[in-house]
């Protein structure tokens, strides 16, 4: 893994880890866009959601369930937004798939 997130997973770069299991970890975003802004990152390096394959189906499902677990652990319960940016034009800046968990304020629609 050569991305920033790969280095965090290997503990080469410090991060504020709020959750970890065998398949993923969650860290606080260094540029939060809401009072609660956590990134949920798979330990398997997948550059973006559109690059995931059928082999990744269980991992992606696990991440959805882990997002709910992280939200409950952080005290935001069932009021949060999940965001996946896919590609540079969609705002992806680190090319290692990750979910943004946003909560703690009223989130408006449309978001972008």
JSON list of N, CA and C in Angstrom, two decimals, residues 40-111:
[
{"chain": "A", "resi": 40, "resn": "UNK", "atom": "N", "xyz": [-13.85, 5.86, 7.21]},
{"chain": "A", "resi": 40, "resn": "UNK", "atom": "CA", "xyz": [-13.81, 4.41, 7.39]},
{"chain": "A", "resi": 40, "resn": "UNK", "atom": "C", "xyz": [-13.08, 3.83, 6.19]},
{"chain": "A", "resi": 41, "resn": "UNK", "atom": "N", "xyz": [-11.96, 3.17, 6.46]},
{"chain": "A", "resi": 41, "resn": "UNK", "atom": "CA", "xyz": [-11.03, 2.75, 5.42]},
{"chain": "A", "resi": 41, "resn": "UNK", "atom": "C", "xyz": [-10.86, 1.23, 5.44]},
{"chain": "A", "resi": 42, "resn": "UNK", "atom": "N", "xyz": [-11.03, 0.57, 4.29]},
{"chain": "A", "resi": 42, "resn": "UNK", "atom": "CA", "xyz": [-10.76, -0.87, 4.27]},
{"chain": "A", "resi": 42, "resn": "UNK", "atom": "C", "xyz": [-9.26, -1.11, 4.33]},
{"chain": "A", "resi": 43, "resn": "UNK", "atom": "N", "xyz": [-8.86, -2.18, 5.00]},
{"chain": "A", "resi": 43, "resn": "UNK", "atom": "CA", "xyz": [-7.44, -2.51, 5.04]},
{"chain": "A", "resi": 43, "resn": "UNK", "atom": "C", "xyz": [-6.94, -3.04, 3.70]},
{"chain": "A", "resi": 44, "resn": "UNK", "atom": "N", "xyz": [-7.86, -3.58, 2.90]},
{"chain": "A", "resi": 44, "resn": "UNK", "atom": "CA", "xyz": [-7.51, -3.97, 1.54]},
{"chain": "A", "resi": 44, "resn": "UNK", "atom": "C", "xyz": [-7.48, -2.72, 0.69]},
{"chain": "A", "resi": 45, "resn": "UNK", "atom": "N", "xyz": [-6.41, -2.53, -0.05]},
{"chain": "A", "resi": 45, "resn": "UNK", "atom": "CA", "xyz": [-6.30, -1.34, -0.89]},
{"chain": "A", "resi": 45, "resn": "UNK", "atom": "C", "xyz": [-7.11, -1.51, -2.17]},
{"chain": "A", "resi": 46, "resn": "UNK", "atom": "N", "xyz": [-8.15, -0.70, -2.27]},
{"chain": "A", "resi": 46, "resn": "UNK", "atom": "CA", "xyz": [-8.99, -0.60, -3.47]},
{"chain": "A", "resi": 46, "resn": "UNK", "atom": "C", "xyz": [-8.96, 0.88, -3.80]},
{"chain": "A", "resi": 47, "resn": "UNK", "atom": "N", "xyz": [-8.53, 1.25, -5.00]},
{"chain": "A", "resi": 47, "resn": "UNK", "atom": "CA", "xyz": [-8.32, 2.67, -5.26]},
{"chain": "A", "resi": 47, "resn": "UNK", "atom": "C", "xyz": [-9.61, 3.49, -5.24]},
{"chain": "A", "resi": 48, "resn": "UNK", "atom": "N", "xyz": [-10.72, 2.94, -5.73]},
{"chain": "A", "resi": 48, "resn": "UNK", "atom": "CA", "xyz": [-11.99, 3.65, -5.66]},
{"chain": "A", "resi": 48, "resn": "UNK", "atom": "C", "xyz": [-13.12, 2.65, -5.80]},
{"chain": "A", "resi": 49, "resn": "UNK", "atom": "N", "xyz": [-14.32, 3.06, -5.42]},
{"chain": "A", "resi": 49, "resn": "UNK", "atom": "CA", "xyz": [-15.46, 2.16, -5.41]},
{"chain": "A", "resi": 49, "resn": "UNK", "atom": "C", "xyz": [-15.67, 1.49, -6.76]},
{"chain": "A", "resi": 50, "resn": "UNK", "atom": "N", "xyz": [-15.52, 2.24, -7.84]},
{"chain": "A", "resi": 50, "resn": "UNK", "atom": "CA", "xyz": [-15.77, 1.67, -9.17]},
{"chain": "A", "resi": 50, "resn": "UNK", "atom": "C", "xyz": [-14.73, 0.62, -9.55]},
{"chain": "A", "resi": 51, "resn": "UNK", "atom": "N", "xyz": [-13.65, 0.51, -8.80]},
{"chain": "A", "resi": 51, "resn": "UNK", "atom": "CA", "xyz": [-12.64, -0.53, -9.05]},
{"chain": "A", "resi": 51, "resn": "UNK", "atom": "C", "xyz": [-12.91, -1.80, -8.26]},
{"chain": "A", "resi": 52, "resn": "UNK", "atom": "N", "xyz": [-13.87, -1.76, -7.34]},
{"chain": "A", "resi": 52, "resn": "UNK", "atom": "CA", "xyz": [-14.20, -2.94, -6.55]},
{"chain": "A", "resi": 52, "resn": "UNK", "atom": "C", "xyz": [-14.77, -4.02, -7.47]},
{"chain": "A", "resi": 53, "resn": "UNK", "atom": "N", "xyz": [-14.55, -5.27, -7.09]},
{"chain": "A", "resi": 53, "resn": "UNK", "atom": "CA", "xyz": [-15.02, -6.40, -7.88]},
{"chain": "A", "resi": 53, "resn": "UNK", "atom": "C", "xyz": [-15.98, -7.23, -7.04]},
{"chain": "A", "resi": 54, "resn": "UNK", "atom": "N", "xyz": [-16.54, -8.26, -7.65]},
{"chain": "A", "resi": 54, "resn": "UNK", "atom": "CA", "xyz": [-17.43, -9.17, -6.93]},
{"chain": "A", "resi": 54, "resn": "UNK", "atom": "C", "xyz": [-16.71, -9.77, -5.72]},
{"chain": "A", "resi": 55, "resn": "UNK", "atom": "N", "xyz": [-15.41, -9.93, -5.81]},
{"chain": "A", "resi": 55, "resn": "UNK", "atom": "CA", "xyz": [-14.60, -10.45, -4.70]},
{"chain": "A", "resi": 55, "resn": "UNK", "atom": "C", "xyz": [-14.67, -9.53, -3.48]},
{"chain": "A", "resi": 56, "resn": "UNK", "atom": "N", "xyz": [-14.96, -8.26, -3.70]},
{"chain": "A", "resi": 56, "resn": "UNK", "atom": "CA", "xyz": [-14.99, -7.27, -2.62]},
{"chain": "A", "resi": 56, "resn": "UNK", "atom": "C", "xyz": [-16.38, -7.09, -2.00]},
{"chain": "A", "resi": 57, "resn": "UNK", "atom": "N", "xyz": [-17.36, -7.84, -2.48]},
{"chain": "A", "resi": 57, "resn": "UNK", "atom": "CA", "xyz": [-18.73, -7.66, -2.02]},
{"chain": "A", "resi": 57, "resn": "UNK", "atom": "C", "xyz": [-18.87, -7.81, -0.50]},
{"chain": "A", "resi": 58, "resn": "UNK", "atom": "N", "xyz": [-18.29, -8.84, 0.07]},
{"chain": "A", "resi": 58, "resn": "UNK", "atom": "CA", "xyz": [-18.42, -9.04, 1.52]},
{"chain": "A", "resi": 58, "resn": "UNK", "atom": "C", "xyz": [-17.73, -7.90, 2.29]},
{"chain": "A", "resi": 59, "resn": "UNK", "atom": "N", "xyz": [-16.59, -7.44, 1.81]},
{"chain": "A", "resi": 59, "resn": "UNK", "atom": "CA", "xyz": [-15.88, -6.34, 2.46]},
{"chain": "A", "resi": 59, "resn": "UNK", "atom": "C", "xyz": [-16.73, -5.07, 2.43]},
{"chain": "A", "resi": 60, "resn": "UNK", "atom": "N", "xyz": [-17.33, -4.78, 1.28]},
{"chain": "A", "resi": 60, "resn": "UNK", "atom": "CA", "xyz": [-18.15, -3.57, 1.17]},
{"chain": "A", "resi": 60, "resn": "UNK", "atom": "C", "xyz": [-19.36, -3.65, 2.10]},
{"chain": "A", "resi": 61, "resn": "UNK", "atom": "N", "xyz": [-19.99, -4.80, 2.18]},
{"chain": "A", "resi": 61, "resn": "UNK", "atom": "CA", "xyz": [-21.10, -4.98, 3.12]},
{"chain": "A", "resi": 61, "resn": "UNK", "atom": "C", "xyz": [-20.65, -4.83, 4.55]},
{"chain": "A", "resi": 62, "resn": "UNK", "atom": "N", "xyz": [-19.48, -5.39, 4.86]},
{"chain": "A", "resi": 62, "resn": "UNK", "atom": "CA", "xyz": [-18.91, -5.26, 6.21]},
{"chain": "A", "resi": 62, "resn": "UNK", "atom": "C", "xyz": [-18.71, -3.80, 6.55]},
{"chain": "A", "resi": 63, "resn": "UNK", "atom": "N", "xyz": [-18.22, -3.01, 5.60]},
{"chain": "A", "resi": 63, "resn": "UNK", "atom": "CA", "xyz": [-17.98, -1.59, 5.86]},
{"chain": "A", "resi": 63, "resn": "UNK", "atom": "C", "xyz": [-19.27, -0.84, 6.14]},
{"chain": "A", "resi": 64, "resn": "UNK", "atom": "N", "xyz": [-20.34, -1.21, 5.46]},
{"chain": "A", "resi": 64, "resn": "UNK", "atom": "CA", "xyz": [-21.64, -0.56, 5.73]},
{"chain": "A", "resi": 64, "resn": "UNK", "atom": "C", "xyz": [-22.08, -0.84, 7.16]},
{"chain": "A", "resi": 65, "resn": "UNK", "atom": "N", "xyz": [-21.95, -2.09, 7.60]},
{"chain": "A", "resi": 65, "resn": "UNK", "atom": "CA", "xyz": [-22.32, -2.43, 8.97]},
{"chain": "A", "resi": 65, "resn": "UNK", "atom": "C", "xyz": [-21.37, -1.77, 9.97]},
{"chain": "A", "resi": 66, "resn": "UNK", "atom": "N", "xyz": [-20.08, -1.72, 9.64]},
{"chain": "A", "resi": 66, "resn": "UNK", "atom": "CA", "xyz": [-19.10, -1.07, 10.52]},
{"chain": "A", "resi": 66, "resn": "UNK", "atom": "C", "xyz": [-19.39, 0.42, 10.65]},
{"chain": "A", "resi": 67, "resn": "UNK", "atom": "N", "xyz": [-19.88, 1.06, 9.58]},
{"chain": "A", "resi": 67, "resn": "UNK", "atom": "CA", "xyz": [-20.22, 2.49, 9.64]},
{"chain": "A", "resi": 67, "resn": "UNK", "atom": "C", "xyz": [-21.29, 2.73, 10.70]},
{"chain": "A", "resi": 68, "resn": "UNK", "atom": "N", "xyz": [-22.29, 1.88, 10.75]},
{"chain": "A", "resi": 68, "resn": "UNK", "atom": "CA", "xyz": [-23.33, 2.00, 11.79]},
{"chain": "A", "resi": 68, "resn": "UNK", "atom": "C", "xyz": [-22.76, 1.79, 13.17]},
{"chain": "A", "resi": 69, "resn": "UNK", "atom": "N", "xyz": [-21.88, 0.82, 13.30]},
{"chain": "A", "resi": 69, "resn": "UNK", "atom": "CA", "xyz": [-21.25, 0.55, 14.59]},
{"chain": "A", "resi": 69, "resn": "UNK", "atom": "C", "xyz": [-20.41, 1.74, 15.05]},
{"chain": "A", "resi": 70, "resn": "UNK", "atom": "N", "xyz": [-19.65, 2.33, 14.13]},
{"chain": "A", "resi": 70, "resn": "UNK", "atom": "CA", "xyz": [-18.83, 3.49, 14.46]},
{"chain": "A", "resi": 70, "resn": "UNK", "atom": "C", "xyz": [-19.72, 4.66, 14.87]},
{"chain": "A", "resi": 71, "resn": "UNK", "atom": "N", "xyz": [-20.79, 4.89, 14.13]},
{"chain": "A", "resi": 71, "resn": "UNK", "atom": "CA", "xyz": [-21.71, 5.99, 14.46]},
{"chain": "A", "resi": 71, "resn": "UNK", "atom": "C", "xyz": [-22.28, 5.82, 15.86]},
{"chain": "A", "resi": 72, "resn": "UNK", "atom": "N", "xyz": [-22.70, 4.61, 16.20]},
{"chain": "A", "resi": 72, "resn": "UNK", "atom": "CA", "xyz": [-23.23, 4.36, 17.55]},
{"chain": "A", "resi": 72, "resn": "UNK", "atom": "C", "xyz": [-22.14, 4.58, 18.60]},
{"chain": "A", "resi": 73, "resn": "UNK", "atom": "N", "xyz": [-20.94, 4.09, 18.31]},
{"chain": "A", "resi": 73, "resn": "UNK", "atom": "CA", "xyz": [-19.82, 4.24, 19.24]},
{"chain": "A", "resi": 73, "resn": "UNK", "atom": "C", "xyz": [-19.49, 5.72, 19.48]},
{"chain": "A", "resi": 74, "resn": "UNK", "atom": "N", "xyz": [-19.65, 6.54, 18.45]},
{"chain": "A", "resi": 74, "resn": "UNK", "atom": "CA", "xyz": [-19.36, 7.97, 18.57]},
{"chain": "A", "resi": 74, "resn": "UNK", "atom": "C", "xyz": [-20.53, 8.78, 19.13]},
{"chain": "A", "resi": 75, "resn": "UNK", "atom": "N", "xyz": [-21.64, 8.10, 19.39]},
{"chain": "A", "resi": 75, "resn": "UNK", "atom": "CA", "xyz": [-22.77, 8.77, 20.03]},
{"chain": "A", "resi": 75, "resn": "UNK", "atom": "C", "xyz": [-23.71, 9.49, 19.10]},
{"chain": "A", "resi": 76, "resn": "UNK", "atom": "N", "xyz": [-23.62, 9.23, 17.78]},
{"chain": "A", "resi": 76, "resn": "UNK", "atom": "CA", "xyz": [-24.53, 9.90, 16.86]},
{"chain": "A", "resi": 76, "resn": "UNK", "atom": "C", "xyz": [-25.70, 9.00, 16.46]},
{"chain": "A", "resi": 77, "resn": "UNK", "atom": "N", "xyz": [-25.70, 7.78, 16.96]},
{"chain": "A", "resi": 77, "resn": "UNK", "atom": "CA", "xyz": [-26.82, 6.87, 16.76]},
{"chain": "A", "resi": 77, "resn": "UNK", "atom": "C", "xyz": [-27.13, 6.61, 15.31]},
{"chain": "A", "resi": 78, "resn": "UNK", "atom": "N", "xyz": [-28.37, 6.89, 14.94]},
{"chain": "A", "resi": 78, "resn": "UNK", "atom": "CA", "xyz": [-28.81, 6.60, 13.58]},
{"chain": "A", "resi": 78, "resn": "UNK", "atom": "C", "xyz": [-28.97, 7.87, 12.74]},
{"chain": "A", "resi": 79, "resn": "UNK", "atom": "N", "xyz": [-28.30, 8.95, 13.14]},
{"chain": "A", "resi": 79, "resn": "UNK", "atom": "CA", "xyz": [-28.39, 10.21, 12.40]},
{"chain": "A", "resi": 79, "resn": "UNK", "atom": "C", "xyz": [-27.01, 10.58, 11.86]},
{"chain": "A", "resi": 80, "resn": "UNK", "atom": "N", "xyz": [-26.72, 10.09, 10.66]},
{"chain": "A", "resi": 80, "resn": "UNK", "atom": "CA", "xyz": [-25.43, 10.37, 10.04]},
{"chain": "A", "resi": 80, "resn": "UNK", "atom": "C", "xyz": [-25.57, 10.21, 8.53]},
{"chain": "A", "resi": 81, "resn": "UNK", "atom": "N", "xyz": [-24.59, 10.73, 7.81]},
{"chain": "A", "resi": 81, "resn": "UNK", "atom": "CA", "xyz": [-24.53, 10.60, 6.35]},
{"chain": "A", "resi": 81, "resn": "UNK", "atom": "C", "xyz": [-23.26, 9.86, 5.99]},
{"chain": "A", "resi": 82, "resn": "UNK", "atom": "N", "xyz": [-23.37, 8.96, 5.01]},
{"chain": "A", "resi": 82, "resn": "UNK", "atom": "CA", "xyz": [-22.21, 8.29, 4.43]},
{"chain": "A", "resi": 82, "resn": "UNK", "atom": "C", "xyz": [-21.95, 8.88, 3.06]},
{"chain": "A", "resi": 83, "resn": "UNK", "atom": "N", "xyz": [-20.68, 9.18, 2.78]},
{"chain": "A", "resi": 83, "resn": "UNK", "atom": "CA", "xyz": [-20.31, 9.74, 1.48]},
{"chain": "A", "resi": 83, "resn": "UNK", "atom": "C", "xyz": [-19.13, 8.93, 0.94]},
{"chain": "A", "resi": 84, "resn": "UNK", "atom": "N", "xyz": [-19.22, 8.58, -0.34]},
{"chain": "A", "resi": 84, "resn": "UNK", "atom": "CA", "xyz": [-18.09, 7.96, -1.05]},
{"chain": "A", "resi": 84, "resn": "UNK", "atom": "C", "xyz": [-17.82, 8.83, -2.27]},
{"chain": "A", "resi": 85, "resn": "UNK", "atom": "N", "xyz": [-16.64, 9.40, -2.34]},
{"chain": "A", "resi": 85, "resn": "UNK", "atom": "CA", "xyz": [-16.23, 10.15, -3.52]},
{"chain": "A", "resi": 85, "resn": "UNK", "atom": "C", "xyz": [-15.49, 9.18, -4.44]},
{"chain": "A", "resi": 86, "resn": "UNK", "atom": "N", "xyz": [-15.89, 9.12, -5.70]},
{"chain": "A", "resi": 86, "resn": "UNK", "atom": "CA", "xyz": [-15.31, 8.17, -6.65]},
{"chain": "A", "resi": 86, "resn": "UNK", "atom": "C", "xyz": [-14.69, 8.94, -7.80]},
{"chain": "A", "resi": 87, "resn": "UNK", "atom": "N", "xyz": [-13.39, 9.13, -7.76]},
{"chain": "A", "resi": 87, "resn": "UNK", "atom": "CA", "xyz": [-12.68, 9.85, -8.81]},
{"chain": "A", "resi": 87, "resn": "UNK", "atom": "C", "xyz": [-12.41, 11.29, -8.43]},
{"chain": "A", "resi": 88, "resn": "UNK", "atom": "N", "xyz": [-11.40, 11.85, -9.07]},
{"chain": "A", "resi": 88, "resn": "UNK", "atom": "CA", "xyz": [-10.96, 13.21, -8.76]},
{"chain": "A", "resi": 88, "resn": "UNK", "atom": "C", "xyz": [-12.06, 14.24, -8.98]},
{"chain": "A", "resi": 89, "resn": "UNK", "atom": "N", "xyz": [-12.84, 14.11, -10.05]},
{"chain": "A", "resi": 89, "resn": "UNK", "atom": "CA", "xyz": [-13.89, 15.07, -10.34]},
{"chain": "A", "resi": 89, "resn": "UNK", "atom": "C", "xyz": [-15.02, 15.02, -9.32]},
{"chain": "A", "resi": 90, "resn": "UNK", "atom": "N", "xyz": [-15.10, 13.92, -8.57]},
{"chain": "A", "resi": 90, "resn": "UNK", "atom": "CA", "xyz": [-16.12, 13.79, -7.52]},
{"chain": "A", "resi": 90, "resn": "UNK", "atom": "C", "xyz": [-15.57, 14.21, -6.16]},
{"chain": "A", "resi": 91, "resn": "UNK", "atom": "N", "xyz": [-14.32, 14.65, -6.12]},
{"chain": "A", "resi": 91, "resn": "UNK", "atom": "CA", "xyz": [-13.73, 15.12, -4.88]},
{"chain": "A", "resi": 91, "resn": "UNK", "atom": "C", "xyz": [-12.82, 14.13, -4.19]},
{"chain": "A", "resi": 92, "resn": "UNK", "atom": "N", "xyz": [-12.56, 12.98, -4.80]},
{"chain": "A", "resi": 92, "resn": "UNK", "atom": "CA", "xyz": [-11.65, 12.01, -4.18]},
{"chain": "A", "resi": 92, "resn": "UNK", "atom": "C", "xyz": [-10.22, 12.53, -4.28]},
{"chain": "A", "resi": 93, "resn": "UNK", "atom": "N", "xyz": [-9.56, 12.64, -3.13]},
{"chain": "A", "resi": 93, "resn": "UNK", "atom": "CA", "xyz": [-8.18, 13.14, -3.12]},
{"chain": "A", "resi": 93, "resn": "UNK", "atom": "C", "xyz": [-7.18, 12.07, -2.71]},
{"chain": "A", "resi": 94, "resn": "UNK", "atom": "N", "xyz": [-7.62, 11.05, -2.00]},
{"chain": "A", "resi": 94, "resn": "UNK", "atom": "CA", "xyz": [-6.76, 9.91, -1.67]},
{"chain": "A", "resi": 94, "resn": "UNK", "atom": "C", "xyz": [-7.35, 8.71, -2.39]},
{"chain": "A", "resi": 95, "resn": "UNK", "atom": "N", "xyz": [-6.56, 8.10, -3.25]},
{"chain": "A", "resi": 95, "resn": "UNK", "atom": "CA", "xyz": [-7.07, 7.00, -4.05]},
{"chain": "A", "resi": 95, "resn": "UNK", "atom": "C", "xyz": [-6.87, 5.66, -3.35]},
{"chain": "A", "resi": 96, "resn": "UNK", "atom": "N", "xyz": [-7.59, 5.57, -2.24]},
{"chain": "A", "resi": 96, "resn": "UNK", "atom": "CA", "xyz": [-7.79, 4.35, -1.45]},
{"chain": "A", "resi": 96, "resn": "UNK", "atom": "C", "xyz": [-9.22, 4.50, -0.96]},
{"chain": "A", "resi": 97, "resn": "UNK", "atom": "N", "xyz": [-10.10, 3.63, -1.40]},
{"chain": "A", "resi": 97, "resn": "UNK", "atom": "CA", "xyz": [-11.51, 3.71, -1.07]},
{"chain": "A", "resi": 97, "resn": "UNK", "atom": "C", "xyz": [-11.71, 4.05, 0.41]},
{"chain": "A", "resi": 98, "resn": "UNK", "atom": "N", "xyz": [-12.64, 4.93, 0.71]},
{"chain": "A", "resi": 98, "resn": "UNK", "atom": "CA", "xyz": [-12.99, 5.25, 2.09]},
{"chain": "A", "resi": 98, "resn": "UNK", "atom": "C", "xyz": [-14.39, 5.84, 2.13]},
{"chain": "A", "resi": 99, "resn": "UNK", "atom": "N", "xyz": [-15.05, 5.63, 3.25]},
{"chain": "A", "resi": 99, "resn": "UNK", "atom": "CA", "xyz": [-16.37, 6.19, 3.50]},
{"chain": "A", "resi": 99, "resn": "UNK", "atom": "C", "xyz": [-16.23, 7.36, 4.46]},
{"chain": "A", "resi": 100, "resn": "UNK", "atom": "N", "xyz": [-16.87, 8.45, 4.17]},
{"chain": "A", "resi": 100, "resn": "UNK", "atom": "CA", "xyz": [-16.94, 9.57, 5.11]},
{"chain": "A", "resi": 100, "resn": "UNK", "atom": "C", "xyz": [-18.20, 9.37, 5.94]},
{"chain": "A", "resi": 101, "resn": "UNK", "atom": "N", "xyz": [-18.06, 9.39, 7.26]},
{"chain": "A", "resi": 101, "resn": "UNK", "atom": "CA", "xyz": [-19.20, 9.36, 8.17]},
{"chain": "A", "resi": 101, "resn": "UNK", "atom": "C", "xyz": [-19.32, 10.76, 8.74]},
{"chain": "A", "resi": 102, "resn": "UNK", "atom": "N", "xyz": [-20.42, 11.44, 8.41]},
{"chain": "A", "resi": 102, "resn": "UNK", "atom": "CA", "xyz": [-20.64, 12.83, 8.82]},
{"chain": "A", "resi": 102, "resn": "UNK", "atom": "C", "xyz": [-21.87, 12.92, 9.71]},
{"chain": "A", "resi": 103, "resn": "UNK", "atom": "N", "xyz": [-21.74, 13.64, 10.81]},
{"chain": "A", "resi": 103, "resn": "UNK", "atom": "CA", "xyz": [-22.86, 13.79, 11.74]},
{"chain": "A", "resi": 103, "resn": "UNK", "atom": "C", "xyz": [-22.60, 14.96, 12.67]},
{"chain": "A", "resi": 104, "resn": "UNK", "atom": "N", "xyz": [-23.60, 15.26, 13.50]},
{"chain": "A", "resi": 104, "resn": "UNK", "atom": "CA", "xyz": [-23.43, 16.27, 14.53]},
{"chain": "A", "resi": 104, "resn": "UNK", "atom": "C", "xyz": [-23.97, 17.63, 14.17]},
{"chain": "A", "resi": 105, "resn": "UNK", "atom": "N", "xyz": [-24.52, 17.78, 12.98]},
{"chain": "A", "resi": 105, "resn": "UNK", "atom": "CA", "xyz": [-25.18, 19.02, 12.57]},
{"chain": "A", "resi": 105, "resn": "UNK", "atom": "C", "xyz": [-26.21, 18.66, 11.52]},
{"chain": "A", "resi": 106, "resn": "UNK", "atom": "N", "xyz": [-27.13, 19.56, 11.24]},
{"chain": "A", "resi": 106, "resn": "UNK", "atom": "CA", "xyz": [-28.11, 19.33, 10.19]},
{"chain": "A", "resi": 106, "resn": "UNK", "atom": "C", "xyz": [-27.38, 19.30, 8.85]},
{"chain": "A", "resi": 107, "resn": "UNK", "atom": "N", "xyz": [-27.58, 18.24, 8.10]},
{"chain": "A", "resi": 107, "resn": "UNK", "atom": "CA", "xyz": [-26.94, 18.10, 6.80]},
{"chain": "A", "resi": 107, "resn": "UNK", "atom": "C", "xyz": [-27.98, 18.40, 5.72]},
{"chain": "A", "resi": 108, "resn": "UNK", "atom": "N", "xyz": [-27.63, 19.26, 4.79]},
{"chain": "A", "resi": 108, "resn": "UNK", "atom": "CA", "xyz": [-28.57, 19.73, 3.77]},
{"chain": "A", "resi": 108, "resn": "UNK", "atom": "C", "xyz": [-28.49, 18.89, 2.52]},
{"chain": "A", "resi": 109, "resn": "UNK", "atom": "N", "xyz": [-29.54, 19.00, 1.69]},
{"chain": "A", "resi": 109, "resn": "UNK", "atom": "CA", "xyz": [-29.58, 18.29, 0.42]},
{"chain": "A", "resi": 109, "resn": "UNK", "atom": "C", "xyz": [-30.04, 19.26, -0.65]},
{"chain": "A", "resi": 110, "resn": "UNK", "atom": "N", "xyz": [-29.43, 19.30, -1.80]},
{"chain": "A", "resi": 110, "resn": "UNK", "atom": "CA", "xyz": [-28.35, 18.43, -2.23]},
{"chain": "A", "resi": 110, "resn": "UNK", "atom": "C", "xyz": [-27.02, 18.83, -1.59]},
{"chain": "A", "resi": 111, "resn": "UNK", "atom": "N", "xyz": [-26.11, 17.86, -1.45]},
{"chain": "A", "resi": 111, "resn": "UNK", "atom": "CA", "xyz": [-24.88, 18.12, -0.73]},
{"chain": "A", "resi": 111, "resn": "UNK", "atom": "C", "xyz": [-23.83, 18.88, -1.52]}
]
